[in-house]
Coordinates of C-alpha atoms in Angstrom, one line a residue:
Chain A
X1 CA 0.3 -0.2 -0.6
X2 CA 2.0 3.1 -1.0
X3 CA 0.6 7.2 -0.7
X4 CA 0.4 8.7 -3.8
X5 CA 0.3 12.3 -1.3
X6 CA 3.5 12.6 -0.1
X7 CA 4.8 12.2 -3.7
X8 CA 3.7 15.4 -4.6
X9 CA 5.8 16.9 -2.8
X10 CA 8.7 17.3 -4.2
X11 CA 12.7 17.0 -2.7
X12 CA 13.3 20.6 -1.5
X13 CA 15.8 21.7 -4.1
X14 CA 17.1 24.5 -0.4
X15 CA 19.4 22.5 1.7
X16 CA 21.2 21.2 -2.1
X17 CA 21.9 24.9 -2.9
X18 CA 23.5 25.2 0.5
X19 CA 25.5 22.4 0.7
X20 CA 27.0 23.1 -2.8
X21 CA 27.7 27.0 -1.2
X22 CA 29.0 25.0 1.4
X23 CA 32.0 23.3 -0.6
X24 CA 32.3 26.0 -3.0
X25 CA 33.7 28.3 0.2
X26 CA 35.6 24.8 1.4
X27 CA 37.0 25.1 -1.8
X28 CA 38.1 28.8 -1.3
X29 CA 39.3 28.6 1.6
X30 CA 41.9 25.9 0.3
X31 CA 43.6 29.0 -0.8
X32 CA 44.8 30.5 2.2
X33 CA 47.2 27.2 3.4
X34 CA 48.1 26.8 -0.4
X35 CA 49.3 30.8 -0.3
X36 CA 51.1 30.4 3.3
X37 CA 53.7 27.6 1.3
X38 CA 53.8 30.0 -1.6
X39 CA 55.6 32.6 0.2
X40 CA 56.6 29.5 2.5
X41 CA 58.4 28.1 -1.1
X42 CA 57.7 24.8 0.0
X43 CA 56.4 23.8 -3.2
X44 CA 55.8 20.2 -1.6
X45 CA 52.8 21.8 -0.1
X46 CA 52.1 24.3 -2.8
X47 CA 51.3 21.2 -5.5
X48 CA 49.2 19.6 -2.3
X49 CA 47.5 22.6 -1.2
X50 CA 47.2 22.8 -4.8
X51 CA 46.0 19.5 -5.2
X52 CA 43.2 19.8 -2.5
X53 CA 42.1 23.0 -4.5
X54 CA 41.5 21.3 -7.1
X55 CA 39.2 18.1 -5.4
X56 CA 36.7 20.7 -3.7
X57 CA 36.0 22.5 -7.0
X58 CA 35.8 18.8 -8.2
X59 CA 33.4 17.8 -5.3
X60 CA 30.8 21.1 -6.2
X61 CA 30.6 20.8 -10.0
X62 CA 29.3 17.1 -8.6
X63 CA 26.9 18.6 -6.2
X64 CA 25.8 20.9 -9.0
X65 CA 25.5 18.8 -11.5
X66 CA 23.1 16.6 -9.1
X67 CA 21.0 19.5 -8.7
X68 CA 21.4 20.0 -11.9
X69 CA 18.9 16.8 -12.7
X70 CA 16.8 16.8 -9.9
X71 CA 15.1 19.9 -11.3
X72 CA 12.3 19.2 -14.0
X73 CA 10.2 21.6 -14.8
X74 CA 7.1 20.5 -13.4
X75 CA 8.7 21.0 -9.7
X76 CA 6.4 24.2 -8.7
X77 CA 8.9 26.2 -6.4
X78 CA 8.7 29.8 -4.8
X79 CA 11.2 30.8 -6.5
X80 CA 11.9 30.6 -10.6
X81 CA 13.8 27.7 -11.7
X82 CA 16.1 29.6 -14.1
X83 CA 16.5 32.1 -11.0
X84 CA 17.7 29.7 -9.3
X85 CA 19.7 27.8 -11.3
X86 CA 21.7 30.5 -12.0
X87 CA 22.3 31.5 -8.3
X88 CA 24.1 27.6 -8.2
X89 CA 25.8 28.9 -11.7
X90 CA 27.2 32.0 -10.3
X91 CA 27.5 30.1 -6.7
X92 CA 30.2 26.9 -9.2
X93 CA 31.7 29.8 -10.6
X94 CA 33.7 31.7 -7.2
X95 CA 34.8 27.8 -7.2
X96 CA 35.7 27.8 -10.9
X97 CA 38.1 30.7 -9.7
X98 CA 39.7 29.1 -7.1
X99 CA 41.0 26.3 -8.7
X100 CA 42.1 28.9 -11.8
X101 CA 43.5 31.2 -9.3
X102 CA 45.8 27.8 -7.4
X103 CA 46.6 26.5 -11.1
X104 CA 48.2 29.5 -11.8
X105 CA 50.3 29.9 -8.3
X106 CA 51.5 26.0 -8.7
X107 CA 52.3 25.7 -13.0
X108 CA 54.2 28.8 -12.5
X109 CA 55.8 28.0 -9.4
X110 CA 55.1 31.6 -7.9
X111 CA 56.6 33.6 -5.8
X112 CA 56.0 36.9 -3.9
X113 CA 57.9 39.6 -3.5
X114 CA 58.6 39.7 0.3
X115 CA 57.2 43.5 0.6
X116 CA 53.8 42.1 -0.9
X117 CA 53.1 40.0 1.1
X118 CA 51.6 40.4 4.0
X119 CA 48.5 42.7 1.6
X120 CA 48.6 40.0 -0.6
X121 CA 47.3 37.4 2.7
X122 CA 44.9 40.6 3.6
X123 CA 43.3 41.3 0.2
X124 CA 43.4 37.3 0.3
X125 CA 41.3 37.1 3.3
X126 CA 39.0 39.3 2.1
X127 CA 38.4 38.3 -1.4
X128 CA 37.2 34.9 0.5
X129 CA 35.5 36.7 3.3
X130 CA 33.1 37.8 0.5
X131 CA 32.2 34.0 -0.1
X132 CA 31.6 33.6 3.0
X133 CA 28.9 36.2 3.8
X134 CA 27.9 34.6 0.5
X135 CA 27.6 31.4 2.1
X136 CA 25.7 33.3 5.4
X137 CA 23.4 34.8 2.7
X138 CA 22.9 31.4 1.1
X139 CA 22.3 29.4 4.5
X140 CA 18.9 32.0 5.1
X141 CA 16.9 30.7 1.6
X142 CA 15.0 28.1 3.9
X143 CA 14.1 31.1 6.3
X144 CA 12.7 32.7 3.5
X145 CA 11.3 30.1 2.4
X146 CA 9.8 29.2 5.8
X147 CA 8.0 33.2 5.8
X148 CA 6.9 33.0 2.5
X149 CA 9.9 35.5 1.0
X150 CA 8.6 38.7 3.3
X151 CA 8.0 40.5 5.4
X152 CA 11.9 40.9 8.2
X153 CA 13.5 37.8 6.7
X154 CA 14.0 39.3 3.5
X155 CA 15.0 42.8 5.6
X156 CA 17.6 40.6 7.0
X157 CA 18.7 39.1 4.0
X158 CA 19.3 42.5 2.3
X159 CA 21.2 43.3 5.4
X160 CA 23.5 40.3 4.7
X161 CA 23.3 41.3 1.2
X162 CA 24.6 45.1 2.2
X163 CA 27.4 43.5 3.8
X164 CA 28.5 41.6 0.5
X165 CA 28.7 44.9 -1.5
X166 CA 30.6 47.0 1.6
X167 CA 33.5 43.3 1.5
X168 CA 33.6 43.9 -2.5
X169 CA 33.9 47.2 -2.3
X170 CA 36.8 47.0 0.6
X171 CA 38.7 44.1 -1.8
X172 CA 38.0 46.6 -4.4
X173 CA 40.2 49.2 -2.9
X174 CA 43.2 46.2 -1.2
X175 CA 43.6 45.7 -5.1
X176 CA 45.0 49.0 -6.1
X177 CA 47.0 49.4 -3.6
X178 CA 48.4 45.9 -4.1
X179 CA 48.8 47.5 -7.6
X180 CA 50.1 50.3 -7.0
X181 CA 53.1 48.6 -4.4
X182 CA 54.0 46.0 -6.8
X183 CA 54.8 49.1 -9.6
X184 CA 57.0 50.4 -7.5
X185 CA 58.6 46.8 -7.1
X186 CA 59.0 46.1 -10.4
X187 CA 62.1 47.1 -11.4
X188 CA 63.9 44.0 -9.2
X189 CA 61.5 41.9 -10.0
X190 CA 62.3 39.9 -13.6
X191 CA 59.0 41.2 -15.4
X192 CA 57.4 38.3 -17.2
X193 CA 56.2 37.5 -13.6
X194 CA 55.4 40.9 -13.1
X195 CA 53.1 40.3 -15.8
X196 CA 51.9 37.2 -13.7
X197 CA 51.3 39.3 -10.6
X198 CA 49.2 41.4 -12.2
X199 CA 47.3 38.6 -13.5
X200 CA 47.5 37.0 -9.6
X201 CA 45.8 40.0 -8.0
X202 CA 43.6 40.4 -11.2
X203 CA 41.8 37.0 -10.1
X204 CA 41.4 37.3 -7.0
X205 CA 39.9 40.6 -7.3
X206 CA 37.4 38.3 -10.1
X207 CA 37.2 35.6 -6.4
X208 CA 35.4 38.4 -4.5
X209 CA 33.3 40.2 -7.9
X210 CA 32.2 35.5 -8.5
X211 CA 30.3 36.3 -4.2
X212 CA 29.5 39.4 -5.3
X213 CA 27.5 38.5 -8.3
X214 CA 26.0 34.8 -5.7
X215 CA 24.5 38.0 -3.8
X216 CA 22.5 39.3 -6.8
X217 CA 21.7 36.4 -8.3
X218 CA 20.0 35.2 -4.5
X219 CA 18.4 39.2 -4.6
X220 CA 16.4 38.5 -7.6
X221 CA 16.0 34.9 -7.3
X222 CA 13.8 36.5 -3.4
X223 CA 12.1 39.1 -5.9
X224 CA 10.2 37.4 -8.0
Chain B
X1 CA -39.8 -9.3 1.3
X2 CA -37.9 -12.3 0.2
X3 CA -34.0 -13.2 1.2
X4 CA -34.5 -10.1 3.1
X5 CA -32.0 -10.7 6.2
X6 CA -29.5 -11.8 4.2
X7 CA -29.4 -8.8 2.2
X8 CA -29.3 -6.8 5.5
X9 CA -26.3 -8.6 6.7
X10 CA -24.5 -8.1 2.9
X11 CA -25.0 -4.7 3.0
X12 CA -23.6 -4.6 6.2
X13 CA -20.5 -6.6 5.8
X14 CA -19.8 -4.8 2.5
X15 CA -20.3 -0.9 4.5
X16 CA -17.9 -2.6 7.0
X17 CA -15.6 -3.5 4.9
X18 CA -15.4 -0.5 2.8
X19 CA -15.7 1.5 5.9
X20 CA -12.8 -0.7 6.8
X21 CA -10.8 0.5 3.4
X22 CA -11.9 4.3 3.7
X23 CA -9.3 3.8 7.8
X24 CA -6.6 1.9 6.2
X25 CA -6.3 4.8 3.4
X26 CA -8.0 7.6 3.6
X27 CA -7.4 8.3 6.9
X28 CA -2.9 8.2 6.6
X29 CA -3.3 11.7 3.6
X30 CA -6.1 13.8 6.9
X31 CA -3.3 12.6 9.8
X32 CA -0.1 12.9 7.2
X33 CA 0.7 16.7 7.7
X34 CA 1.1 15.8 12.0
X35 CA 3.2 12.7 11.9
X36 CA 5.6 14.4 8.7
X37 CA 6.9 17.3 10.5
X38 CA 7.0 14.9 13.6
X39 CA 4.2 16.5 16.2
X40 CA 2.5 13.6 16.3
X41 CA 4.3 9.4 16.9
X42 CA 2.1 7.0 14.9
X43 CA 0.6 5.7 17.2
X44 CA -0.7 9.0 18.7
X45 CA -1.6 9.9 15.5
X46 CA -3.5 6.4 15.0
X47 CA -5.3 7.5 18.1
X48 CA -6.0 11.0 17.7
X49 CA -7.4 9.5 14.1
X50 CA -9.7 6.7 15.5
X51 CA -11.9 8.6 18.8
X52 CA -12.6 11.8 16.1
X53 CA -12.7 10.4 13.6
X54 CA -15.6 7.9 15.3
X55 CA -16.2 11.4 16.7
X56 CA -17.2 13.3 13.2
X57 CA -18.7 10.5 11.7
X58 CA -21.4 9.9 14.4
X59 CA -21.7 13.3 15.2
X60 CA -21.9 15.2 11.9
X61 CA -21.9 12.3 9.3
X62 CA -26.0 12.1 8.7
X63 CA -26.6 14.4 6.5
X64 CA -23.7 13.7 3.9
X65 CA -25.0 9.7 4.6
X66 CA -29.3 11.2 3.1
X67 CA -27.5 12.4 0.3
X68 CA -25.5 9.4 -1.2
X69 CA -28.7 7.3 0.1
X70 CA -31.0 9.1 -1.5
X71 CA -29.8 11.8 -3.6
X72 CA -28.5 10.0 -7.0
X73 CA -30.1 7.7 -7.4
X74 CA -34.2 8.3 -7.7
X75 CA -35.6 5.5 -6.4
X76 CA -39.2 6.7 -6.9
X77 CA -38.8 4.4 -10.8
X78 CA -37.9 1.1 -8.6
X79 CA -41.4 0.7 -7.3
X80 CA -41.9 -2.0 -8.4
X81 CA -39.2 -4.1 -7.9
X82 CA -37.6 -3.2 -4.6
X83 CA -34.3 -5.7 -5.1
X84 CA -33.8 -4.1 -7.3
X85 CA -32.2 -0.7 -5.9
X86 CA -30.8 -3.1 -2.9
X87 CA -28.4 -5.5 -5.6
X88 CA -27.4 -2.0 -6.7
X89 CA -26.6 0.1 -3.5
X90 CA -25.6 -3.9 -3.0
X91 CA -23.1 -3.1 -6.7
X92 CA -22.4 0.1 -5.7
X93 CA -20.4 -1.3 -2.5
X94 CA -18.5 -4.3 -3.8
X95 CA -17.7 -2.1 -7.0
X96 CA -16.1 0.4 -5.0
X97 CA -15.1 -1.7 -2.1
X98 CA -12.6 -3.7 -5.0
X99 CA -11.4 -0.4 -7.1
X100 CA -10.5 0.7 -4.1
X101 CA -8.5 -3.1 -3.4
X102 CA -7.1 -2.6 -6.1
X103 CA -5.8 0.6 -6.7
X104 CA -5.0 0.7 -3.2
X105 CA -2.4 -2.6 -4.2
X106 CA -1.1 -1.0 -7.2
X107 CA -0.5 2.4 -5.2
X108 CA -2.6 5.0 -7.3
X109 CA -4.5 7.5 -6.5
X110 CA -8.0 6.9 -5.4
X111 CA -10.9 8.7 -4.5
X112 CA -13.4 6.8 -1.9
X113 CA -16.5 9.2 -3.0
X114 CA -15.3 9.4 -6.8
X115 CA -16.0 6.0 -6.7
X116 CA -18.8 4.8 -4.6
X117 CA -21.2 7.8 -6.9
X118 CA -20.3 6.6 -10.3
X119 CA -20.9 3.1 -8.7
X120 CA -24.4 4.2 -8.3
X121 CA -25.0 6.3 -11.7
X122 CA -23.4 3.1 -13.4
X123 CA -25.4 1.0 -11.7
X124 CA -29.0 3.9 -12.1
X125 CA -27.5 3.7 -15.9
X126 CA -27.2 0.0 -16.7
X127 CA -30.5 -1.0 -14.0
X128 CA -32.9 1.4 -15.5
X129 CA -31.3 4.2 -17.7
X130 CA -30.6 7.0 -18.5
X131 CA -33.6 9.0 -16.1
X132 CA -32.7 7.2 -13.2
X133 CA -30.3 9.0 -12.1
X134 CA -30.7 13.3 -9.9
X135 CA -28.1 14.6 -12.5
X136 CA -28.9 18.0 -10.6
X137 CA -27.8 15.8 -7.5
X138 CA -24.8 14.5 -9.0
X139 CA -24.2 17.7 -11.1
X140 CA -24.1 19.8 -6.9
X141 CA -21.8 16.9 -5.9
X142 CA -19.0 17.0 -9.5
X143 CA -19.0 21.3 -9.3
X144 CA -18.4 20.5 -5.4
X145 CA -15.5 18.3 -6.0
X146 CA -13.9 21.9 -8.3
X147 CA -14.9 24.3 -5.9
X148 CA -14.4 22.0 -2.4
X149 CA -9.6 22.6 -3.3
X150 CA -10.2 25.4 -4.5
X151 CA -12.2 26.9 -1.2
X152 CA -8.8 25.5 0.3
X153 CA -6.6 27.1 -1.5
X154 CA -7.8 30.1 -1.2
X155 CA -8.7 28.7 2.8
X156 CA -4.9 27.8 2.6
X157 CA -3.3 30.6 1.7
X158 CA -4.8 33.4 3.5
X159 CA -4.3 31.9 6.4
X160 CA -0.6 31.2 5.6
X161 CA -0.7 34.8 4.8
X162 CA -2.3 35.9 8.5
X163 CA 0.3 33.7 9.6
X164 CA 3.5 35.7 7.6
X165 CA 1.6 39.0 8.8
X166 CA 1.4 38.4 12.6
X167 CA 3.9 35.3 13.6
X168 CA 6.7 35.5 10.7
X169 CA 6.7 39.4 10.7
X170 CA 6.8 40.6 14.0
X171 CA 10.2 41.7 15.8
X172 CA 10.1 38.7 17.9
X173 CA 8.3 36.2 16.2
X174 CA 8.9 33.5 19.1
X175 CA 6.4 36.1 21.1
X176 CA 3.8 36.7 18.6
X177 CA 3.6 32.9 17.9
X178 CA 2.8 32.3 21.4
X179 CA -0.5 35.1 21.8
X180 CA -1.9 34.1 18.4
X181 CA -0.8 30.2 18.4
X182 CA -3.8 30.1 21.3
X183 CA -6.4 32.3 19.2
X184 CA -5.7 29.9 16.3
X185 CA -6.1 27.3 17.9
X186 CA -10.1 29.0 19.3
X187 CA -11.1 29.9 15.3
X188 CA -11.0 25.9 15.0
X189 CA -12.5 25.0 17.4
X190 CA -15.2 27.0 16.3
X191 CA -15.4 26.5 12.5
X192 CA -15.4 23.0 13.1
X193 CA -18.4 23.3 16.6
X194 CA -20.8 25.8 14.7
X195 CA -20.8 23.8 11.4
X196 CA -21.3 20.7 13.6
X197 CA -24.1 22.2 15.5
X198 CA -25.7 23.6 13.0
X199 CA -25.6 21.1 10.3
X200 CA -24.5 18.0 11.3
X201 CA -27.1 16.9 14.6
X202 CA -30.5 17.0 13.1
X203 CA -29.9 13.3 12.6
X204 CA -29.3 12.9 15.8
X205 CA -32.6 14.0 16.7
X206 CA -30.7 17.1 18.5
X207 CA -32.8 20.3 18.3
X208 CA -30.8 23.6 18.7
X209 CA -31.5 27.1 17.6
X210 CA -28.8 28.3 15.2
X211 CA -28.1 31.0 18.5
X212 CA -27.3 28.6 20.7
X213 CA -25.2 26.7 18.0
X214 CA -23.1 30.2 17.8
X215 CA -22.9 30.4 21.4
X216 CA -21.9 26.6 22.3
X217 CA -19.4 27.5 19.5
X218 CA -18.0 30.4 21.2
X219 CA -17.9 29.0 24.3
X220 CA -16.3 25.6 23.1
X221 CA -14.4 28.2 21.3
X222 CA -12.9 29.9 24.2
X223 CA -12.1 27.0 26.4
X224 CA -10.3 25.6 23.9
X225 CA -7.7 29.2 23.9
X226 CA -7.5 28.9 27.6
X227 CA -6.0 25.0 27.1
X228 CA -3.9 26.1 24.3
X229 CA -2.2 28.7 26.5
X230 CA -1.6 26.2 29.1
X231 CA 0.0 24.0 26.6
X232 CA 2.0 27.0 24.3
X233 CA 3.0 28.3 27.6
X234 CA 4.7 25.1 29.0
X235 CA 6.6 24.6 24.9
X236 CA 10.6 25.3 25.3
X237 CA 12.7 27.5 23.2
X238 CA 15.8 25.2 21.5
X239 CA 18.7 27.0 21.1
X240 CA 20.1 24.8 19.0
X241 CA 18.0 23.9 17.4
X242 CA 17.2 28.0 16.0
X243 CA 21.1 28.2 15.6
X244 CA 21.0 26.8 12.8
X245 CA 17.2 27.3 11.7
X246 CA 16.1 30.4 13.4
X247 CA 12.8 29.7 13.6
X248 CA 12.1 26.8 15.3
X249 CA 11.5 27.6 18.6
X250 CA 8.4 29.2 16.5
X251 CA 7.5 26.2 14.3
X252 CA 7.6 24.6 17.8
X253 CA 4.7 25.9 19.5
X254 CA 3.0 25.8 16.1
X255 CA 3.1 22.1 16.6
X256 CA 1.1 22.2 19.3
X257 CA -1.6 23.7 16.7
X258 CA -1.2 21.3 14.2
X259 CA -2.2 18.5 16.8
X260 CA -5.3 20.8 17.4
X261 CA -6.0 20.8 13.5
X262 CA -4.7 17.1 13.3
X263 CA -7.7 16.1 15.3
X264 CA -10.1 18.6 13.3
X265 CA -8.7 16.6 10.1
X266 CA -9.7 13.7 11.6
X267 CA -13.5 14.9 12.7
X268 CA -13.9 16.5 8.9
X269 CA -13.2 13.5 7.2
X270 CA -14.7 11.1 9.9
X271 CA -17.9 13.2 8.6
X272 CA -17.6 13.1 5.4
X273 CA -16.5 10.2 4.1
X274 CA -17.9 7.6 6.7
X275 CA -21.2 8.4 4.1
X276 CA -19.5 6.3 1.3
X277 CA -19.2 3.4 3.3
X278 CA -22.5 3.1 4.3
X279 CA -25.3 5.8 2.6
X280 CA -25.8 2.8 0.9
X281 CA -26.0 0.6 4.2
X282 CA -28.5 2.9 4.8
X283 CA -30.4 2.3 1.6
X284 CA -30.6 -1.2 1.4
X285 CA -31.5 -1.1 5.3
X286 CA -34.7 1.0 4.7
X287 CA -35.5 -0.4 1.4
X288 CA -35.9 -3.7 3.7
X289 CA -36.7 -3.1 7.4
X290 CA -40.3 -1.3 5.3
X291 CA -40.7 -3.9 3.9
X292 CA -39.6 -3.2 -0.4
X293 CA -41.5 0.7 -0.2
X294 CA -38.3 2.4 -1.6
X295 CA -39.2 6.0 -1.3
X296 CA -39.0 5.9 2.6
X297 CA -38.4 8.2 4.0
X298 CA -36.9 6.4 7.4
X299 CA -34.6 8.1 9.9
X300 CA -31.0 7.1 9.6
X301 CA -30.9 4.6 12.6
X302 CA -27.3 4.9 14.6
X303 CA -25.8 1.4 14.4
X304 CA -25.3 2.2 10.9
X305 CA -23.8 5.3 11.6
X306 CA -21.5 3.2 14.0
X307 CA -21.6 0.5 11.9
X308 CA -19.2 3.1 9.7
X309 CA -17.4 4.5 12.5
X310 CA -16.5 1.5 14.2
X311 CA -14.8 0.5 10.8
X312 CA -13.3 3.3 9.7
X313 CA -11.2 3.1 13.3
X314 CA -10.4 -0.8 12.3
X315 CA -8.8 -0.8 9.5
X316 CA -7.3 1.9 10.7
X317 CA -5.7 0.2 13.6
X318 CA -5.1 -2.9 11.0
X319 CA -3.3 -0.7 8.5
X320 CA -3.2 2.8 9.4
X321 CA 0.7 2.2 11.1
X322 CA 2.0 1.1 7.8
X323 CA 0.3 3.9 5.7
X324 CA 0.8 6.8 7.9
X325 CA 4.0 5.9 8.2
X326 CA 4.5 5.5 4.3
X327 CA 2.8 9.1 4.1
X328 CA 4.6 10.8 6.9
X329 CA 8.3 10.5 5.7
X330 CA 7.8 11.9 3.2
X331 CA 6.4 14.7 4.3
X332 CA 8.9 16.8 5.8
X333 CA 8.9 20.0 4.1
X334 CA 4.4 20.6 5.5
X335 CA 6.8 22.5 8.5
X336 CA 4.2 22.3 11.6
X337 CA 3.1 26.6 10.8
X338 CA 2.5 25.2 7.0
X339 CA 0.1 21.9 8.2
X340 CA -2.2 24.0 10.6
X341 CA -2.5 25.8 7.1
X342 CA -3.3 22.5 4.9
X343 CA -4.9 21.3 8.1
X344 CA -7.3 24.0 9.4
X345 CA -8.3 25.6 5.5
X346 CA -8.9 21.0 4.5
X347 CA -10.8 20.8 8.1
X348 CA -12.9 23.8 7.4
X349 CA -14.1 23.1 4.2
X350 CA -15.4 19.4 4.8
X351 CA -17.2 19.9 7.1
X352 CA -18.4 22.8 5.7
X353 CA -19.3 20.5 3.3
X354 CA -20.8 17.8 5.0
X355 CA -22.9 20.4 7.2
X356 CA -24.2 20.2 3.6
X357 CA -24.6 16.7 2.5
X358 CA -22.2 17.3 -0.3
X359 CA -19.6 14.0 -0.7
X360 CA -16.0 15.5 -1.5
X361 CA -12.6 14.2 -1.6
X362 CA -11.2 15.1 1.5
X363 CA -7.9 14.4 0.1
X364 CA -8.4 16.0 -3.1
X365 CA -9.1 19.5 -1.3
X366 CA -6.7 18.3 0.9
X367 CA -4.1 19.2 -2.4
X368 CA -6.1 21.7 -2.9
X369 CA -4.7 23.4 0.5
X370 CA -2.0 22.4 -0.4
X371 CA -1.5 23.9 -3.7
X372 CA -2.2 27.3 -1.7
X373 CA 0.6 27.6 0.1
X374 CA 2.7 26.9 -2.7
X375 CA 1.4 30.1 -4.7
X376 CA 2.4 31.9 -1.7
X377 CA 5.5 30.5 -2.4
X378 CA 5.6 28.8 1.4
X379 CA 6.6 25.0 -0.3
X380 CA 10.8 24.5 -1.5
X381 CA 8.9 21.8 -3.8
X382 CA 5.8 21.1 -4.7
X383 CA 5.7 18.1 -8.3
X384 CA 2.8 19.6 -10.5
X385 CA 3.4 16.2 -12.5
X386 CA 2.4 14.1 -9.8
X387 CA 0.0 16.5 -8.9
X388 CA -1.9 15.7 -12.5
X389 CA -2.0 12.3 -12.8
X390 CA -3.4 12.3 -9.3
X391 CA -6.3 14.7 -10.4
X392 CA -6.4 12.8 -13.6
X393 CA -7.0 10.0 -11.4
X394 CA -10.0 10.5 -9.5
X395 CA -11.9 10.9 -12.7
X396 CA -10.4 7.5 -13.9
X397 CA -12.0 6.1 -11.0
X398 CA -15.7 7.3 -12.0
X399 CA -15.4 5.6 -15.2
X400 CA -13.8 2.6 -13.2
X401 CA -16.4 2.6 -10.4
X402 CA -19.6 2.6 -13.1
X403 CA -18.0 -0.1 -15.1
X404 CA -17.6 -2.8 -11.7
X405 CA -21.1 -1.4 -9.8
X406 CA -22.9 -2.3 -13.6
X407 CA -21.1 -6.3 -13.4
X408 CA -21.2 -6.4 -9.7
X409 CA -25.6 -6.1 -9.7
X410 CA -25.8 -8.6 -13.4
X411 CA -23.8 -10.7 -10.6
X412 CA -26.1 -10.2 -7.9
X413 CA -29.3 -10.0 -10.3
X414 CA -27.7 -13.9 -11.3
X415 CA -27.4 -15.1 -7.8
X416 CA -30.8 -13.8 -6.4
X417 CA -32.6 -14.8 -9.7
X418 CA -34.4 -11.2 -9.7

């Protein structure tokens, strides 16, 4: 004897999405030990750390595909299916960028010039903060469903998104400072390495941008 | 009347089987929200359902039973051959019971209401012709099948929105919940009590005026409100759960309300669905006891209502566990605040329909209520393809019940040489 009443409820896509975001954040956070190994010049540790970032990115990818397969068009959700998939994609792009950064560092066996180490680490940590804040907002999605996407909870999420914007703004500022610092160091470093250091700074900035884009996607999903 | 006793025994047996099937099958859906949101254990759900199903059947099941018994088929056309009416009613019960059995074995969605109405119409057409069907009544009944999910959907939407407005969208949702949940409990009590008193009790020979009905209902509501306040005050806060999900403690307060609504659901279900089993039984009993007078306006004997209520409870105790376990584990999205909105909307709609003597499908009404919450953006995922399939299968149930009824009707004619 089976019951059909329960089968009209689809699997909630909310917690898998949050699970994916948690994995994405793990992936971004794995950049910290990688750069720590870089500043210590331990290239075995760099390789290990890069492998860890790649593995986490692959796991996030698998979660993304699994979630996509669980969303047939017949699923009626409190948000637009396309918006949801865009949010998922935005999350995934954070992990892609982290993997990209890790690959660049290992591939070119990059080194950070001594004066750059501390400001760069601050910059990286702030960019990861953006991902952390993005995760915090995505974690509010079940509360949003609970309140039917209305009222005080929407304000709470809105404030969190504003904070995310502020963090991203910080990274922009830090990026400018880092560039000018690097410019002063240029004469002492091989030109090609300089080029790639600029690249690296650029990509970490993009990491923060993508966290912010995730927030924007959540905002669009909320405001149906 | 020849074989009179045999007909009576057969009718009682078939009716009991049908009631048993309703108890085993439908009740699970009525209890699902409360078990799904872990407010009641399965064991508690079975006990609560049993008590209130029985109460609903006996206290408020009369009107609907009258409709099923004499509203669908024009018995006047069978005045010369009362056996035909008896065979038809027995056939309808056998058909609906069989269909119920097959469908639940296969896991198909099936509505007992739809199958019994389909069976009655099928038999009337086969035995006498199209004229024997009271198309006006059938039309009203079918219209109520469309109206009831819509009505429940609108009601659940509004209830859900009121919960948003009064509780969730406040600076301190937990405090608001402690204030408003007892009010909702009182409201639930008022809705159920007033409709029951106004419409249902006539069959028990209790005559009370409208003003008295409302007075009693109000008194009942206030009493429930006070009890609710006492219960809600005892619900503690769970800080660890709240860290993970801010509204966890609020939902725990709503859990108290869920229990009350579960009782109301069971009561409503009993009041409406018992008729599917005992309406035809009552018709047979009326013909046999009045010695072949098919149009006798006899009172509905209380023992028939008790038989139906008893059958439902028996089915519930034997198979309810199993079915509720299957359903409950899959409905985690109906948190207490949503389950309450669905449950009260459904119970209100069903009791209302019962008062007007309209046999409607409880599960169909519940599905309508769930869709109402979905439209209020309150449910994370609803599978519309399944919903469509469920509604389709209810349509298929009508002819299936009809064809089976015709088959059983001729079988009985052969057996008793009618």
